[in-house]
Each structure stands twice: as structure tokens, then as C-alpha cells.
Short mmCIF file of C-alpha atoms and ligand atoms in Angstrom, two decimals:
data_model
loop_
_atom_site.label_atom_id
_atom_site.label_comp_id
_atom_site.label_asym_id
_atom_site.label_seq_id
_atom_site.Cartn_x
_atom_site.Cartn_y
_atom_site.Cartn_z
CA MET A 49 258.47 88.21 158.17
CA THR A 50 255.35 86.24 157.18
CA ASP A 51 254.06 86.76 153.65
CA PRO A 52 250.96 89.06 153.85
CA ALA A 53 249.21 86.93 151.19
CA GLN A 54 249.39 83.96 153.58
CA PHE A 55 249.02 85.92 156.80
CA GLN A 56 245.67 87.37 155.69
CA LEU A 57 244.18 83.85 155.59
CA ASP A 58 243.35 81.69 158.61
CA ALA A 59 244.40 78.07 159.10
CA HIS A 60 241.43 76.95 156.96
CA GLY A 61 242.28 79.30 154.08
CA ARG A 62 239.47 81.75 154.95
CA LEU A 63 239.96 85.50 154.71
CA ARG A 64 241.00 86.72 158.18
CA HIS A 65 242.38 90.19 157.33
CA LEU A 66 242.37 92.02 153.99
CA LEU A 67 245.93 93.12 153.26
CA THR A 68 246.55 92.53 149.55
CA THR A 69 245.09 91.05 146.39
CA GLU A 70 248.48 89.50 145.63
CA GLY A 71 248.17 85.75 146.02
CA MET A 72 244.50 85.95 146.96
CA PRO A 73 242.83 82.74 145.74
CA ALA A 74 240.36 83.15 142.85
CA ASP A 75 237.53 81.61 144.89
CA ILE A 76 237.89 84.28 147.59
CA LEU A 77 237.97 87.06 144.99
CA THR A 78 234.82 85.65 143.42
CA GLU A 79 233.13 85.22 146.82
CA ILE A 80 233.75 88.91 147.55
CA LEU A 81 232.46 90.01 144.13
CA ASP A 82 229.34 87.82 144.42
CA THR A 83 228.61 88.98 147.97
CA ALA A 84 229.08 92.61 146.94
CA ALA A 85 226.74 92.11 143.97
CA SER A 86 224.07 90.91 146.42
CA PHE A 87 224.43 94.18 148.36
CA LEU A 88 224.01 96.40 145.28
CA PRO A 89 220.63 98.10 145.45
CA ALA A 90 218.42 97.69 142.40
CA SER A 91 218.06 100.97 140.52
CA LYS A 92 215.67 103.41 142.24
CA GLU A 93 215.56 101.13 145.31
CA PRO A 94 216.74 102.82 148.53
CA PRO A 95 219.84 101.22 150.07
CA ARG A 96 219.09 98.37 152.46
CA LYS A 97 220.43 98.20 156.00
CA VAL A 98 221.28 94.66 157.14
CA PRO A 99 222.10 93.45 160.69
CA LEU A 100 225.25 91.47 159.83
CA LEU A 101 227.56 93.62 161.97
CA ARG A 102 225.09 94.59 164.68
CA GLY A 103 227.01 94.80 167.97
CA SER A 104 230.37 95.19 166.17
CA THR A 105 232.54 98.29 166.11
CA VAL A 106 234.53 99.45 163.08
CA ALA A 107 237.32 102.04 163.48
CA ASN A 108 238.56 104.09 160.54
CA LEU A 109 242.23 104.97 161.07
CA PHE A 110 243.41 107.14 158.18
CA PHE A 111 246.99 108.34 158.51
CA GLU A 112 246.72 109.74 154.94
CA PRO A 113 243.97 111.84 153.34
CA SER A 114 241.00 110.16 151.70
CA THR A 115 237.53 111.07 150.48
CA ARG A 116 236.14 107.97 148.76
CA THR A 117 237.66 105.11 150.73
CA ARG A 118 237.09 106.62 154.14
CA THR A 119 233.48 107.64 153.57
CA THR A 120 232.44 104.51 151.70
CA PHE A 121 233.89 102.35 154.48
CA GLU A 122 231.85 104.40 156.96
CA VAL A 123 228.67 104.12 154.89
CA ALA A 124 229.29 100.39 154.38
CA ALA A 125 229.80 99.75 158.09
CA LYS A 126 226.61 101.66 158.92
CA ARG A 127 224.63 99.70 156.30
CA LEU A 128 225.85 96.56 158.06
CA SER A 129 224.52 98.07 161.35
CA ALA A 130 227.98 98.41 162.96
CA ASP A 131 228.99 101.23 165.28
CA VAL A 132 231.67 103.36 163.61
CA ILE A 133 234.56 105.33 165.06
CA ASP A 134 235.98 107.71 162.46
CA MET A 135 239.23 108.76 164.13
CA GLN A 136 240.29 112.34 163.50
CA LEU A 137 244.00 111.57 163.72
CA GLU A 138 245.01 115.17 163.15
CA HIS A 139 243.36 115.95 166.52
CA SER A 140 244.44 112.75 168.29
CA SER A 141 247.14 112.02 170.87
CA LYS A 142 249.38 111.05 167.97
CA ASN A 143 250.26 114.75 168.08
CA LYS A 144 251.57 114.19 171.62
CA GLY A 145 253.91 111.48 170.37
CA GLU A 146 251.73 108.36 170.69
CA ASP A 147 252.97 105.50 168.55
CA ASP A 148 250.54 104.27 165.88
CA VAL A 149 250.43 100.79 167.43
CA ASP A 150 249.60 102.29 170.84
CA THR A 151 246.67 104.11 169.22
CA LEU A 152 245.60 100.73 167.85
CA TYR A 153 245.86 99.04 171.27
CA THR A 154 243.90 101.88 172.87
CA LEU A 155 241.00 101.55 170.42
CA GLN A 156 241.13 97.77 170.66
CA ALA A 157 240.70 98.09 174.44
CA MET A 158 237.44 99.94 173.73
CA GLY A 159 236.13 96.91 171.84
CA VAL A 160 236.93 97.64 168.18
CA ASP A 161 236.39 94.52 166.05
CA LEU A 162 237.56 95.77 162.64
CA PHE A 163 240.23 98.33 161.89
CA VAL A 164 240.23 100.05 158.49
CA ILE A 165 243.71 101.49 158.04
CA ARG A 166 245.27 103.81 155.48
CA HIS A 167 248.93 104.62 155.95
CA PRO A 168 251.72 106.19 153.87
CA GLU A 169 254.17 103.34 154.59
CA ASN A 170 254.32 100.15 152.53
CA GLY A 171 253.44 97.17 154.70
CA ALA A 172 251.74 99.23 157.44
CA ALA A 173 248.46 97.28 157.30
CA ALA A 174 250.30 93.96 157.68
CA HIS A 175 252.27 95.44 160.57
CA PHE A 176 249.06 96.42 162.38
CA ALA A 177 247.48 93.05 161.60
CA ARG A 178 250.33 91.34 163.47
CA HIS A 179 249.53 93.40 166.58
CA VAL A 180 245.75 92.97 166.87
CA ALA A 181 244.01 90.40 169.10
CA PRO A 182 243.00 87.05 167.57
CA ASP A 183 239.35 88.14 167.22
CA VAL A 184 240.15 91.53 165.65
CA ALA A 185 240.71 92.11 161.93
CA VAL A 186 242.59 94.69 159.84
CA LEU A 187 241.48 95.90 156.43
CA ASN A 188 244.02 97.69 154.27
CA ALA A 189 242.58 100.93 152.90
CA GLY A 190 245.84 101.71 151.07
CA ASP A 191 249.45 101.44 152.28
CA GLY A 192 252.10 103.52 150.52
CA SER A 193 252.61 102.38 146.95
CA ASN A 194 252.06 98.77 148.00
CA ALA A 195 248.38 97.80 147.90
CA HIS A 196 244.82 99.11 147.83
CA PRO A 197 242.85 95.88 147.77
CA THR A 198 239.30 97.23 148.16
CA GLN A 199 239.92 99.62 145.25
CA ALA A 200 240.95 96.69 143.04
CA LEU A 201 237.92 94.70 144.18
CA LEU A 202 235.49 97.53 143.44
CA ASP A 203 237.19 98.00 140.08
CA ALA A 204 236.79 94.29 139.31
CA LEU A 205 233.11 94.46 140.30
CA THR A 206 232.59 97.48 138.06
CA ILE A 207 234.32 95.79 135.14
CA ARG A 208 232.35 92.57 135.70
CA ARG A 209 229.05 94.43 135.53
CA HIS A 210 229.98 95.76 132.08
CA ARG A 211 232.19 92.94 130.77
CA PRO A 212 231.40 89.70 132.64
CA ASP A 213 233.90 87.54 130.72
CA PHE A 214 237.26 88.28 132.33
CA HIS A 215 238.91 85.67 130.09
CA ASN A 216 238.26 87.79 126.98
CA LEU A 217 239.28 91.17 128.25
CA SER A 218 241.91 93.75 127.37
CA VAL A 219 242.68 96.35 130.02
CA ALA A 220 244.94 99.39 129.69
CA ILE A 221 246.16 100.94 132.95
CA VAL A 222 247.38 104.41 132.02
CA GLY A 223 249.54 106.82 133.98
CA ASP A 224 251.74 106.64 137.04
CA VAL A 225 251.84 102.87 137.35
CA ARG A 226 255.23 103.02 139.06
CA HIS A 227 253.93 104.62 142.27
CA SER A 228 250.37 103.30 142.18
CA ARG A 229 249.06 100.88 144.80
CA VAL A 230 245.84 100.84 142.76
CA ALA A 231 247.72 99.53 139.72
CA GLN A 232 249.53 96.88 141.80
CA SER A 233 246.33 95.60 143.39
CA ASN A 234 244.38 95.69 140.13
CA ILE A 235 247.05 93.77 138.25
CA HIS A 236 247.14 91.01 140.89
CA ALA A 237 243.33 90.72 141.07
CA LEU A 238 242.70 90.87 137.32
CA LYS A 239 245.47 88.33 136.57
CA THR A 240 243.98 85.90 139.08
CA LEU A 241 240.50 86.44 137.63
CA GLY A 242 241.86 85.41 134.23
CA VAL A 243 242.32 88.66 132.29
CA PRO A 244 244.76 87.74 129.50
CA ASP A 245 245.77 91.19 128.25
CA ILE A 246 246.80 93.85 130.77
CA ARG A 247 248.83 96.75 129.38
CA VAL A 248 250.56 99.36 131.50
CA VAL A 249 250.80 102.60 129.55
CA ALA A 250 253.16 105.30 130.79
CA PRO A 251 256.17 107.44 129.97
CA GLU A 252 259.53 105.89 130.89
CA GLY A 253 259.81 107.64 134.27
CA LEU A 254 256.39 106.43 135.47
CA MET A 255 256.59 102.87 134.10
CA LEU A 256 256.78 99.81 136.38
CA GLU A 257 260.37 98.82 137.02
CA ASP A 258 259.76 95.22 135.92
CA PRO A 259 256.43 94.79 134.08
CA SER A 260 257.27 91.20 133.09
CA LYS A 261 257.46 90.22 136.79
CA LEU A 262 253.75 91.05 137.05
CA GLY A 263 252.93 89.51 133.66
CA VAL A 264 251.81 92.78 132.07
CA THR A 265 252.82 94.47 128.81
CA PRO A 266 254.56 97.86 128.92
CA VAL A 267 253.42 100.33 126.26
CA PHE A 268 254.92 103.80 125.90
CA THR A 269 252.29 105.55 123.75
CA LEU A 270 248.62 106.04 124.55
CA ALA A 271 247.43 105.38 120.99
CA GLU A 272 249.05 101.92 121.02
CA GLY A 273 248.06 101.24 124.63
CA ILE A 274 244.33 101.74 124.09
CA ARG A 275 244.07 99.99 120.73
CA ASP A 276 241.19 97.43 120.89
CA VAL A 277 240.97 97.49 124.69
CA ASP A 278 237.71 97.06 126.63
CA VAL A 279 238.76 99.04 129.68
CA VAL A 280 240.91 102.13 130.12
CA MET A 281 241.89 102.84 133.69
CA GLY A 282 243.50 106.23 134.29
CA LEU A 283 245.68 106.89 137.33
CA ARG A 284 246.59 109.99 139.28
CA ILE A 285 250.24 111.09 139.21
CA GLN A 286 251.44 110.37 142.76
CA ARG A 287 253.78 113.32 143.28
CA GLU A 288 253.84 112.63 147.02
CA ARG A 289 255.56 109.28 146.34
CA MET A 290 258.14 110.49 143.82
CA HIS A 291 261.84 110.96 144.46
CA HIS A 292 263.99 111.87 141.46
CA GLU A 293 262.09 110.31 138.57
CA ARG A 294 262.26 112.03 135.21
CA VAL A 295 258.68 112.93 134.39
CA PRO A 296 257.29 115.16 131.66
CA SER A 297 255.82 118.57 132.51
CA VAL A 298 252.10 118.62 133.34
CA GLU A 299 251.33 120.11 129.90
CA GLU A 300 253.43 117.53 128.09
CA TYR A 301 252.02 114.68 130.16
CA HIS A 302 248.44 115.81 129.51
CA ARG A 303 249.13 116.13 125.79
CA GLN A 304 250.64 112.65 125.53
CA PHE A 305 248.86 110.59 128.18
CA GLY A 306 245.89 112.62 129.42
CA LEU A 307 242.54 110.93 128.76
CA THR A 308 240.65 113.34 126.50
CA ARG A 309 238.28 113.15 123.54
CA HIS A 310 241.29 113.88 121.35
CA THR A 311 243.71 111.25 122.75
CA LEU A 312 240.98 108.60 123.07
CA GLY A 313 239.84 109.02 119.47
CA GLY A 314 240.89 105.44 118.67
CA LEU A 315 239.10 103.87 121.64
CA LYS A 316 236.30 101.37 120.96
CA PRO A 317 232.94 103.12 121.53
CA GLU A 318 231.81 100.35 123.89
CA ALA A 319 234.98 100.51 126.04
CA ILE A 320 234.61 101.82 129.58
CA ILE A 321 236.76 104.54 131.14
CA MET A 322 237.71 104.20 134.80
CA HIS A 323 239.67 106.17 137.37
CA PRO A 324 240.00 105.43 141.10
CA GLY A 325 239.83 109.14 142.00
CA PRO A 326 240.67 111.70 143.02
CA ILE A 327 241.04 112.98 139.47
CA ASN A 328 243.36 115.84 138.63
CA ARG A 329 241.45 117.66 135.91
CA GLY A 330 243.66 118.75 133.06
CA VAL A 331 246.45 116.36 134.04
CA GLU A 332 245.56 112.66 133.60
CA ILE A 333 241.98 113.26 132.44
CA ASP A 334 239.68 116.14 131.58
CA ALA A 335 236.19 116.72 132.98
CA GLU A 336 234.49 116.00 129.65
CA THR A 337 235.95 112.48 129.63
CA ALA A 338 235.58 111.89 133.38
CA TYR A 339 231.84 112.58 133.20
CA GLY A 340 231.25 111.50 129.59
CA PRO A 341 229.15 108.60 128.29
CA GLN A 342 231.93 105.98 128.47
CA SER A 343 232.96 106.88 132.02
CA VAL A 344 232.02 104.61 134.94
CA ILE A 345 233.94 106.63 137.53
CA LEU A 346 230.97 107.46 139.75
CA GLU A 347 229.71 103.88 139.43
CA GLN A 348 233.08 102.80 140.84
CA VAL A 349 232.42 104.99 143.89
CA ARG A 350 228.96 103.46 144.42
CA ASN A 351 230.31 99.93 143.96
CA GLY A 352 232.88 100.71 146.64
CA ILE A 353 230.15 100.66 149.28
CA ALA A 354 229.00 97.17 148.25
CA ILE A 355 232.57 95.83 148.10
CA ARG A 356 233.42 97.21 151.53
CA MET A 357 230.20 95.79 152.96
CA ALA A 358 231.09 92.41 151.46
CA VAL A 359 234.64 92.36 152.78
CA MET A 360 233.62 93.37 156.30
CA ALA A 361 230.72 90.89 156.37
CA ILE A 362 232.87 88.01 155.11
CA ILE A 363 235.75 88.71 157.50
CA ALA A 364 233.44 89.17 160.51
CA GLY A 365 231.78 85.86 159.63
CA ASN A 366 235.15 84.12 159.29
CA VAL A 367 236.38 85.48 162.65
CA LYS A 368 233.22 84.01 164.26
CA LYS A 369 233.81 80.68 162.51
CA ALA A 370 237.42 80.64 163.74
CA ALA A 371 236.21 81.30 167.32
CA GLY A 372 233.79 78.37 166.88
CA ASP A 373 236.66 76.16 165.66
CA GLN A 374 238.59 77.05 168.86
CA THR A 375 235.63 76.18 171.10
CA GLN A 376 235.21 72.76 169.44
CA ALA A 377 238.93 71.96 169.54
N1 LIG B 1 240.48 105.93 145.27
C1 LIG B 1 240.80 106.39 146.49
O1 LIG B 1 241.46 105.71 147.29
O2 LIG B 1 240.33 107.64 146.77
P1 LIG B 1 240.49 108.37 148.16
O3 LIG B 1 241.95 108.68 148.34
O4 LIG B 1 239.63 109.59 148.07
O5 LIG B 1 240.04 107.42 149.23
#
């Protein structure tokens, strides 16, 4: 099977689908961040609508629940002037036994140009990308515990707006790193962008199986994990992806690893606190911290619109360029 990192690029090395941040060249990551920054409205300015995707159709296919990713993709597509199909899969013919790929073909026959897909299975987005027509693109909105590339990109944009120098950054990713596609995608993106110190902070049962493979440092206590860091990124415990891991009780987990005023007492005052959402109050974070002065959690949500606009605009432009290459050949 083709490597998704390669498969998501066209013959000229341009982004063709968005499947993973693993192996994504630094210049493409930076192009996405810069394009997204250009879409961020100045404070108090109303959001701008641009015609970049006028005449295009974007379909949201979410086989797993979502609040942030699904709605920000929809808002982003509308700000790019695209038509949007937000499939209600729970009421679709999937319930009559239709295969997921047949749903894809059906929507493609209606003229969908970009599919935004969330799926519980690792590798699902790459699977769909192999089935679409040459002028149709797939964007991974989260597949199993594998990847959530737009989350990592919006996280990188949020970090860059507070700490522009990635080469002098310490980041602590705290919580269920073992089952987290957000952690995977963030680690790949931040490593490529030059972050030298990435710590994964978790109890034994939620730690990555092989942190050294990803070039990150495992830390088993929160106090040590957050010492001198610039960014703390909390993660939700992914109970839906667990099998037989030994994990502490909710109370014990919250006491040891929950992000609270008490546990974050040693954090630098200028450090930022992030979380991809949804948060589980009283488990990995409390409301006081989630909405406190160091938190950028709602800024992450807003930045998600700009990142998703950027990715869709870049990919749509690249698909057009590829069609032009074909005509000239
Ligand atoms: N961060 C994130 O993916 O949130 P949703 O599941 O609400 O989309």
C-alpha cells in the first residue's frame, strides 16, 4: 500500500489530499500556516467571504461525532464561497447497508470536489483518497488514533501566534497520548517545524508505546513534564479507543495529571495552555484552567476556521494546476 505521506502529494510535490502531517515537507506546513494567517480577521473586523471555492462543492462525511471540526470545516467552506453538503450519516442509506465507499461514489456523482472525512478506523481517509476521481480531493478530519492533521495545523498556528520561534520551544503534551491522533499529528508537525523539546506526559498505561521512535521525551509526572515549558497541551482520555490498558481511576488521574491551578503551580506565567476539545471537566482539566488567563482553547477553535480555509484553498488550487499540467502534456 502506498505511503499516505507520499500519496497526499502530486507528482510535483504539491498537496493533493490532506491525510497526515507525518512526512509533510516543512515548506508545505509553512505555506498552510501563512495562508491561514492571511485569512484571520483582524480583531473587531467581521469575517471576510472570499470567492476562492465559488462553484465548488464540499461534502462533510463524519462517521464519528464532532462539534469543532465539522462545524469549522462548514464555516470555512462557506467563507470560501463553496456549496456545502453536511451529510447526516445517521439518517443516510448507510443504515440500509450501503458501503462507505459507495456513499462516496454517490456523492462524487453529484459533483463533490472536496470530501472532508472523519472515521473511527485508522487509515480510512487514505482508503477513500484512493477511490476518488483524479480531480477530487480528500481531507482527513480524524481517522481512528492515526491522524488529525487540521487539528495539528491549527495548534501550530495558535502556538506560532504566541511563540513565533519554533526552534526555541518546549511543549508538553499531557494525557492520553497513546490513543490520541491529535498527539500523533502534533508531534509530526512540530518536529518538522523545528521544535527541539517535545515531552509526552502520561501515566504508564496511557504513554506512547515507543516515544523514542517519534523523537519525544516520555515523562511520568506532571510537575516534571511542565517544568520550564512554553506550551502545555492537554488531551482527552479516549475511552472509546481503549482495550485493556491499566489506567488510573478518574479521581486519581485528575489528581495526578488533571490541569488545574494546583497541579500547574510550577508553570511559567507566560506559558499557554491548549486543549483540542472536547474537554472533560474534572478529568483532564477543570473549567477554571480551561477558561483562565493562560488558556488559548477558544482561540484554537477560531484558528481552526482559518486553517481549514487555507487547506481547502491550497488543495483546490493544486488540483486546478494539476489539470492544467495534464492539458499541456
Ligand atoms: N478537536 C476536535 O476534533 O473536536 P471535535 O471532535 O469536536 O471535532
